PDB file of C-alpha atoms in Angstrom:
ATOM      1  CA  UNK A   1       3.219 -13.314   5.155  1.00 45.00           C
ATOM      2  CA  UNK A   2       6.567 -13.961   3.557  1.00 48.00           C
ATOM      3  CA  UNK A   3       9.697 -11.886   3.955  1.00 49.00           C
ATOM      4  CA  UNK A   4      12.857 -11.701   1.878  1.00 50.00           C
ATOM      5  CA  UNK A   5      15.912 -10.054   3.350  1.00 49.00           C
ATOM      6  CA  UNK A   6      18.725  -8.904   1.095  1.00 53.00           C
ATOM      7  CA  UNK A   7      22.212  -9.125   2.564  1.00 43.00           C
ATOM      8  CA  UNK A   8      25.686  -8.297   1.317  1.00 40.00           C
ATOM      9  CA  UNK A   9      26.228  -8.221  -2.434  1.00 38.00           C
ATOM     10  CA  UNK A  10      22.821  -9.332  -3.644  1.00 38.00           C
ATOM     11  CA  UNK A  11      22.342 -12.450  -1.505  1.00 36.00           C
ATOM     12  CA  UNK A  12      19.924 -12.745   1.375  1.00 36.00           C
ATOM     13  CA  UNK A  13      17.553 -15.045   3.201  1.00 34.00           C
ATOM     14  CA  UNK A  14      14.130 -16.133   2.022  1.00 38.00           C
ATOM     15  CA  UNK A  15      11.330 -17.025   4.436  1.00 37.00           C
ATOM     16  CA  UNK A  16       8.495 -18.686   2.559  1.00 37.00           C
ATOM     17  CA  UNK A  17       4.818 -19.422   3.176  1.00 39.00           C
ATOM     18  CA  UNK A  18       3.583 -22.939   2.492  1.00 34.00           C
ATOM     19  CA  UNK A  19       1.120 -21.850  -0.192  1.00 38.00           C
ATOM     20  CA  UNK A  20       1.665 -19.674  -3.271  1.00 37.00           C
ATOM     21  CA  UNK A  21       0.237 -16.185  -3.251  1.00 39.00           C
ATOM     22  CA  UNK A  22      -3.001 -16.202  -5.279  1.00 38.00           C
ATOM     23  CA  UNK A  23      -3.175 -14.286  -8.520  1.00 36.00           C
ATOM     24  CA  UNK A  24      -4.951 -10.947  -8.442  1.00 38.00           C
ATOM     25  CA  UNK A  25      -8.348 -10.695 -10.070  1.00 35.00           C
ATOM     26  CA  UNK A  26      -9.529  -7.271  -8.955  1.00 37.00           C
ATOM     27  CA  UNK A  27      -8.334  -4.316  -6.927  1.00 39.00           C
ATOM     28  CA  UNK A  28      -9.343  -1.065  -5.328  1.00 44.00           C
ATOM     29  CA  UNK A  29     -12.654   0.575  -4.471  1.00 49.00           C
ATOM     30  CA  UNK A  30     -15.607   0.259  -6.791  1.00 43.00           C
ATOM     31  CA  UNK A  31     -14.947  -3.204  -8.237  1.00 38.00           C
ATOM     32  CA  UNK A  32     -17.602  -5.906  -8.218  1.00 40.00           C
ATOM     33  CA  UNK A  33     -16.048  -7.493  -5.127  1.00 36.00           C
ATOM     34  CA  UNK A  34     -15.723  -4.378  -2.979  1.00 40.00           C
ATOM     35  CA  UNK A  35     -18.080  -1.698  -1.583  1.00 39.00           C
ATOM     36  CA  UNK A  36     -18.206   1.592  -3.450  1.00 43.00           C
ATOM     37  CA  UNK A  37     -17.080   4.709  -1.541  1.00 45.00           C
ATOM     38  CA  UNK A  38     -19.365   7.692  -1.446  1.00 44.00           C
ATOM     39  CA  UNK A  39     -22.063   7.071   1.161  1.00 44.00           C
ATOM     40  CA  UNK A  40     -22.425  10.054   3.470  1.00 46.00           C
ATOM     41  CA  UNK A  41     -24.493   8.244   6.097  1.00 56.00           C
ATOM     42  CA  UNK A  42     -23.115   5.308   8.145  1.00 56.00           C
ATOM     43  CA  UNK A  43     -24.343   1.941   6.945  1.00 59.00           C
ATOM     44  CA  UNK A  44     -23.349  -1.704   6.916  1.00 70.00           C
ATOM     45  CA  UNK A  45     -19.878  -0.754   5.659  1.00 83.00           C
ATOM     46  CA  UNK A  46     -19.142   1.551   8.610  1.00 94.00           C
ATOM     47  CA  UNK A  47     -16.536   0.345  11.095  1.00 95.00           C
ATOM     48  CA  UNK A  48     -14.883   1.656  14.247  1.00 97.00           C
ATOM     49  CA  UNK A  49     -11.118   1.756  13.930  1.00 97.00           C
ATOM     50  CA  UNK A  50      -9.139   0.179  16.761  1.00 97.00           C
ATOM     51  CA  UNK A  51      -5.723   0.659  15.224  1.00 96.00           C
ATOM     52  CA  UNK A  52      -4.066   2.879  12.637  1.00 96.00           C
ATOM     53  CA  UNK A  53      -4.049   0.070  10.059  1.00 96.00           C
ATOM     54  CA  UNK A  54      -7.851  -0.080  10.238  1.00 97.00           C
ATOM     55  CA  UNK A  55      -7.998   3.179   8.283  1.00 98.00           C
ATOM     56  CA  UNK A  56      -6.980   1.189   5.229  1.00 97.00           C
ATOM     57  CA  UNK A  57     -10.570  -0.106   5.201  1.00 97.00           C
ATOM     58  CA  UNK A  58     -11.496   3.218   3.577  1.00 98.00           C
ATOM     59  CA  UNK A  59      -9.749   1.959   0.433  1.00 98.00           C
ATOM     60  CA  UNK A  60     -12.325  -0.844   0.352  1.00 97.00           C
ATOM     61  CA  UNK A  61     -15.203   1.633   0.637  1.00 96.00           C
ATOM     62  CA  UNK A  62     -15.745   1.399   4.408  1.00 97.00           C
ATOM     63  CA  UNK A  63     -16.522   4.439   6.505  1.00 98.00           C
ATOM     64  CA  UNK A  64     -14.566   4.972   9.734  1.00 98.00           C
ATOM     65  CA  UNK A  65     -16.986   6.015  12.477  1.00 97.00           C
ATOM     66  CA  UNK A  66     -14.354   7.416  14.829  1.00 98.00           C
ATOM     67  CA  UNK A  67     -12.294   9.246  12.182  1.00 98.00           C
ATOM     68  CA  UNK A  68     -12.129  13.037  12.150  1.00 98.00           C
ATOM     69  CA  UNK A  69     -14.536  14.778   9.754  1.00 98.00           C
ATOM     70  CA  UNK A  70     -13.068  16.250   6.589  1.00 98.00           C
ATOM     71  CA  UNK A  71     -13.555  20.024   6.440  1.00 97.00           C
ATOM     72  CA  UNK A  72     -11.132  20.852   3.663  1.00 96.00           C
ATOM     73  CA  UNK A  73      -7.362  20.486   3.214  1.00 95.00           C
ATOM     74  CA  UNK A  74      -6.409  23.125   5.775  1.00 94.00           C
ATOM     75  CA  UNK A  75      -5.421  21.392   9.000  1.00 95.00           C
ATOM     76  CA  UNK A  76      -6.292  17.918   7.710  1.00 98.00           C
ATOM     77  CA  UNK A  77      -4.349  14.871   8.881  1.00 98.00           C
ATOM     78  CA  UNK A  78      -3.700  11.997   6.458  1.00 98.00           C
ATOM     79  CA  UNK A  79      -2.628   8.373   6.309  1.00 98.00           C
ATOM     80  CA  UNK A  80      -1.768   6.598   3.069  1.00 98.00           C
ATOM     81  CA  UNK A  81      -2.091   2.932   2.128  1.00 98.00           C
ATOM     82  CA  UNK A  82      -1.070   0.795  -0.859  1.00 96.00           C
ATOM     83  CA  UNK A  83      -2.136  -2.592  -2.167  1.00 95.00           C
ATOM     84  CA  UNK A  84      -0.220  -5.081  -4.340  1.00 91.00           C
ATOM     85  CA  UNK A  85      -1.160  -6.999  -7.499  1.00 89.00           C
ATOM     86  CA  UNK A  86      -1.021 -10.229  -5.480  1.00 87.00           C
ATOM     87  CA  UNK A  87      -3.171  -8.957  -2.587  1.00 90.00           C
ATOM     88  CA  UNK A  88      -5.468  -6.293  -4.062  1.00 94.00           C
ATOM     89  CA  UNK A  89      -7.813  -6.139  -1.055  1.00 94.00           C
ATOM     90  CA  UNK A  90      -4.981  -5.895   1.494  1.00 95.00           C
ATOM     91  CA  UNK A  91      -3.820  -2.342   2.159  1.00 97.00           C
ATOM     92  CA  UNK A  92      -0.502  -1.593   3.906  1.00 95.00           C
ATOM     93  CA  UNK A  93       0.418   1.735   5.449  1.00 95.00           C
ATOM     94  CA  UNK A  94       3.082   3.825   3.694  1.00 94.00           C
ATOM     95  CA  UNK A  95       5.336   6.296   5.478  1.00 92.00           C
ATOM     96  CA  UNK A  96       4.795  10.047   5.760  1.00 94.00           C
ATOM     97  CA  UNK A  97       7.470  12.515   6.879  1.00 94.00           C
ATOM     98  CA  UNK A  98       6.926  13.433  10.535  1.00 95.00           C
ATOM     99  CA  UNK A  99       7.767  17.112   9.905  1.00 96.00           C
ATOM    100  CA  UNK A 100       4.731  17.604   7.656  1.00 96.00           C
ATOM    101  CA  UNK A 101       1.722  19.498   9.097  1.00 96.00           C
ATOM    102  CA  UNK A 102      -0.623  16.730   7.926  1.00 97.00           C
ATOM    103  CA  UNK A 103       1.349  13.977   9.669  1.00 97.00           C
ATOM    104  CA  UNK A 104      -0.405  12.065  12.433  1.00 97.00           C
ATOM    105  CA  UNK A 105       1.208   9.610  14.845  1.00 95.00           C
ATOM    106  CA  UNK A 106      -0.017   6.024  14.693  1.00 93.00           C
ATOM    107  CA  UNK A 107      -1.544   6.451  18.133  1.00 95.00           C
ATOM    108  CA  UNK A 108      -3.443   9.572  16.962  1.00 96.00           C
ATOM    109  CA  UNK A 109      -5.234   7.808  14.109  1.00 97.00           C
ATOM    110  CA  UNK A 110      -8.649   9.215  15.152  1.00 97.00           C
ATOM    111  CA  UNK A 111      -7.365  12.678  14.178  1.00 98.00           C
ATOM    112  CA  UNK A 112      -7.039  11.538  10.543  1.00 98.00           C
ATOM    113  CA  UNK A 113      -9.668  12.894   8.152  1.00 98.00           C
ATOM    114  CA  UNK A 114      -8.068  11.943   4.816  1.00 98.00           C
ATOM    115  CA  UNK A 115      -6.985   8.546   3.536  1.00 98.00           C
ATOM    116  CA  UNK A 116      -4.830   8.276   0.426  1.00 98.00           C
ATOM    117  CA  UNK A 117      -5.214   4.965  -1.423  1.00 98.00           C
ATOM    118  CA  UNK A 118      -2.463   3.834  -3.810  1.00 98.00           C
ATOM    119  CA  UNK A 119      -4.023   1.227  -6.094  1.00 97.00           C
ATOM    120  CA  UNK A 120      -1.690  -0.876  -8.206  1.00 95.00           C
ATOM    121  CA  UNK A 121      -2.086  -0.250 -11.947  1.00 92.00           C
ATOM    122  CA  UNK A 122      -0.955  -3.017 -14.283  1.00 77.00           C
ATOM    123  CA  UNK A 123       0.670  -2.592 -17.675  1.00 67.00           C
ATOM    124  CA  UNK A 124       3.734  -0.748 -18.855  1.00 64.00           C
ATOM    125  CA  UNK A 125       5.867  -1.839 -15.907  1.00 67.00           C
ATOM    126  CA  UNK A 126       9.158  -1.820 -17.793  1.00 80.00           C
ATOM    127  CA  UNK A 127      12.168  -4.109 -17.658  1.00 88.00           C
ATOM    128  CA  UNK A 128      12.476  -6.160 -14.447  1.00 92.00           C
ATOM    129  CA  UNK A 129      15.691  -6.457 -12.451  1.00 93.00           C
ATOM    130  CA  UNK A 130      16.916  -9.865 -11.307  1.00 94.00           C
ATOM    131  CA  UNK A 131      17.406 -10.208  -7.563  1.00 93.00           C
ATOM    132  CA  UNK A 132      18.904 -13.367  -6.067  1.00 88.00           C
ATOM    133  CA  UNK A 133      18.378 -14.552  -2.498  1.00 80.00           C
ATOM    134  CA  UNK A 134      19.435 -17.573  -0.451  1.00 70.00           C
ATOM    135  CA  UNK A 135      16.759 -19.524   1.412  1.00 65.00           C
ATOM    136  CA  UNK A 136      16.862 -21.058   4.865  1.00 65.00           C
ATOM    137  CA  UNK A 137      17.785 -24.384   3.262  1.00 69.00           C
ATOM    138  CA  UNK A 138      20.550 -22.653   1.268  1.00 70.00           C
ATOM    139  CA  UNK A 139      18.654 -22.881  -2.016  1.00 76.00           C
ATOM    140  CA  UNK A 140      19.092 -19.880  -4.262  1.00 81.00           C
ATOM    141  CA  UNK A 141      15.961 -18.056  -5.390  1.00 84.00           C
ATOM    142  CA  UNK A 142      16.012 -15.535  -8.239  1.00 90.00           C
ATOM    143  CA  UNK A 143      13.114 -13.099  -8.571  1.00 91.00           C
ATOM    144  CA  UNK A 144      12.166 -10.532 -11.200  1.00 94.00           C
ATOM    145  CA  UNK A 145      11.835  -7.210  -9.408  1.00 93.00           C
ATOM    146  CA  UNK A 146       9.421  -5.218 -11.568  1.00 93.00           C
ATOM    147  CA  UNK A 147       8.896  -1.424 -11.881  1.00 92.00           C
ATOM    148  CA  UNK A 148       5.334  -0.475 -10.971  1.00 92.00           C
ATOM    149  CA  UNK A 149       2.657   2.197 -11.214  1.00 93.00           C
ATOM    150  CA  UNK A 150       0.001   3.176  -8.673  1.00 95.00           C
ATOM    151  CA  UNK A 151      -3.069   5.399  -8.885  1.00 97.00           C
ATOM    152  CA  UNK A 152      -3.396   7.698  -5.867  1.00 98.00           C
ATOM    153  CA  UNK A 153      -6.924   8.664  -4.794  1.00 98.00           C
ATOM    154  CA  UNK A 154      -7.938  10.656  -1.722  1.00 98.00           C
ATOM    155  CA  UNK A 155     -11.008   9.795   0.391  1.00 98.00           C
ATOM    156  CA  UNK A 156     -12.671  11.358   3.416  1.00 98.00           C
ATOM    157  CA  UNK A 157     -11.956   8.861   6.182  1.00 98.00           C
ATOM    158  CA  UNK A 158     -15.300   9.296   7.970  1.00 98.00           C
ATOM    159  CA  UNK A 159     -17.539   8.950   4.898  1.00 97.00           C
ATOM    160  CA  UNK A 160     -15.354   7.070   2.367  1.00 97.00           C
ATOM    161  CA  UNK A 161     -16.298   9.746  -0.189  1.00 98.00           C
ATOM    162  CA  UNK A 162     -13.770  10.508  -2.906  1.00 98.00           C
ATOM    163  CA  UNK A 163     -12.366  14.011  -2.405  1.00 98.00           C
ATOM    164  CA  UNK A 164      -9.476  14.184  -4.867  1.00 97.00           C
ATOM    165  CA  UNK A 165      -7.020  12.564  -7.271  1.00 97.00           C
ATOM    166  CA  UNK A 166      -3.296  12.399  -6.607  1.00 96.00           C
ATOM    167  CA  UNK A 167      -2.251  11.205 -10.049  1.00 94.00           C
ATOM    168  CA  UNK A 168       0.029   8.311 -10.928  1.00 92.00           C
ATOM    169  CA  UNK A 169       2.895   7.260  -8.693  1.00 91.00           C
ATOM    170  CA  UNK A 170       5.613   5.421 -10.633  1.00 87.00           C
ATOM    171  CA  UNK A 171       8.351   3.397  -9.012  1.00 88.00           C
ATOM    172  CA  UNK A 172      11.469   2.171 -10.845  1.00 86.00           C
ATOM    173  CA  UNK A 173      13.291  -1.058  -9.998  1.00 87.00           C
ATOM    174  CA  UNK A 174      16.813   0.321 -10.179  1.00 87.00           C
ATOM    175  CA  UNK A 175      18.198  -1.858  -7.385  1.00 89.00           C
ATOM    176  CA  UNK A 176      17.204  -4.906  -5.385  1.00 91.00           C
ATOM    177  CA  UNK A 177      15.444  -3.916  -2.130  1.00 86.00           C
ATOM    178  CA  UNK A 178      16.611  -4.884   1.322  1.00 78.00           C
ATOM    179  CA  UNK A 179      13.145  -6.197   2.159  1.00 71.00           C
ATOM    180  CA  UNK A 180      10.442  -7.759  -0.019  1.00 74.00           C
ATOM    181  CA  UNK A 181       7.207  -8.575   1.793  1.00 69.00           C
ATOM    182  CA  UNK A 182       5.272 -10.064  -1.124  1.00 76.00           C
ATOM    183  CA  UNK A 183       6.026 -12.018  -4.260  1.00 80.00           C
ATOM    184  CA  UNK A 184       4.351 -14.565  -6.519  1.00 87.00           C
ATOM    185  CA  UNK A 185       5.913 -18.003  -6.181  1.00 86.00           C
ATOM    186  CA  UNK A 186       4.567 -19.123  -9.559  1.00 90.00           C
ATOM    187  CA  UNK A 187       5.813 -16.214 -11.667  1.00 91.00           C
ATOM    188  CA  UNK A 188       8.760 -15.385  -9.370  1.00 91.00           C
ATOM    189  CA  UNK A 189       7.840 -11.721  -9.629  1.00 91.00           C
ATOM    190  CA  UNK A 190       7.851  -8.959  -7.022  1.00 90.00           C
ATOM    191  CA  UNK A 191       6.684  -5.404  -7.696  1.00 91.00           C
ATOM    192  CA  UNK A 192       8.353  -2.218  -6.552  1.00 91.00           C
ATOM    193  CA  UNK A 193       6.590  -0.321  -3.750  1.00 88.00           C
ATOM    194  CA  UNK A 194       5.262   3.231  -4.318  1.00 89.00           C
ATOM    195  CA  UNK A 195       7.952   5.916  -4.342  1.00 88.00           C
ATOM    196  CA  UNK A 196       7.771   7.907  -1.077  1.00 90.00           C
ATOM    197  CA  UNK A 197       9.076  11.140  -2.598  1.00 92.00           C
ATOM    198  CA  UNK A 198       6.343  11.170  -5.259  1.00 91.00           C
ATOM    199  CA  UNK A 199       3.692  10.359  -2.647  1.00 94.00           C
ATOM    200  CA  UNK A 200       4.988  13.224  -0.515  1.00 94.00           C
ATOM    201  CA  UNK A 201       4.817  15.669  -3.424  1.00 95.00           C
ATOM    202  CA  UNK A 202       1.209  14.634  -4.156  1.00 96.00           C
ATOM    203  CA  UNK A 203       0.247  15.119  -0.492  1.00 97.00           C
ATOM    204  CA  UNK A 204       1.912  18.541  -0.419  1.00 97.00           C
ATOM    205  CA  UNK A 205      -0.068  19.602  -3.482  1.00 96.00           C
ATOM    206  CA  UNK A 206      -3.445  18.245  -2.332  1.00 97.00           C
ATOM    207  CA  UNK A 207      -3.228  19.459   1.295  1.00 94.00           C
ATOM    208  CA  UNK A 208      -1.588  22.826   0.680  1.00 87.00           C
TER     209      UNK A 208
END
């Protein structure tokens, strides 16, 4: 994992991996390289979650044996995950406001019955913003920080069945972020993360 930290007026530190991030070739559930959600009975794709992050496996079509059953939006708890164009099969947790009725603590992940998957959608990203950082060897690195779009889909955590669509989540690149956890060393591009306010509005609508 690489991490870029922005400091002061647009200059920060860059911590780099030894190898470039591979280019994306596929992403999200239902592609040729991933299981397809929708099985109601546990099978080879069923796993037992040990940590909150394991719920992201639902976005790859895997059922979570110790997740709560989904019995409708009322009272449901949810976790959301997003991938990136560089790491399409790697799903990172996104934040949810703790004052929401569907919020679940990380330690209470077995109470979660709904997983929201934010799959990166390419095309129409818009004009990138240049962000300059300083590396540990004092070399300057300039990246294109690119606006992005994500498709939000809801799945039942226990069965990996699709239960709803959350629409498109768009994220502008109006300013350089304090942290960047992923970028392509070849293209020098990093994509904006999903907008939390839009995610929250989609969750409010689906779980109301």
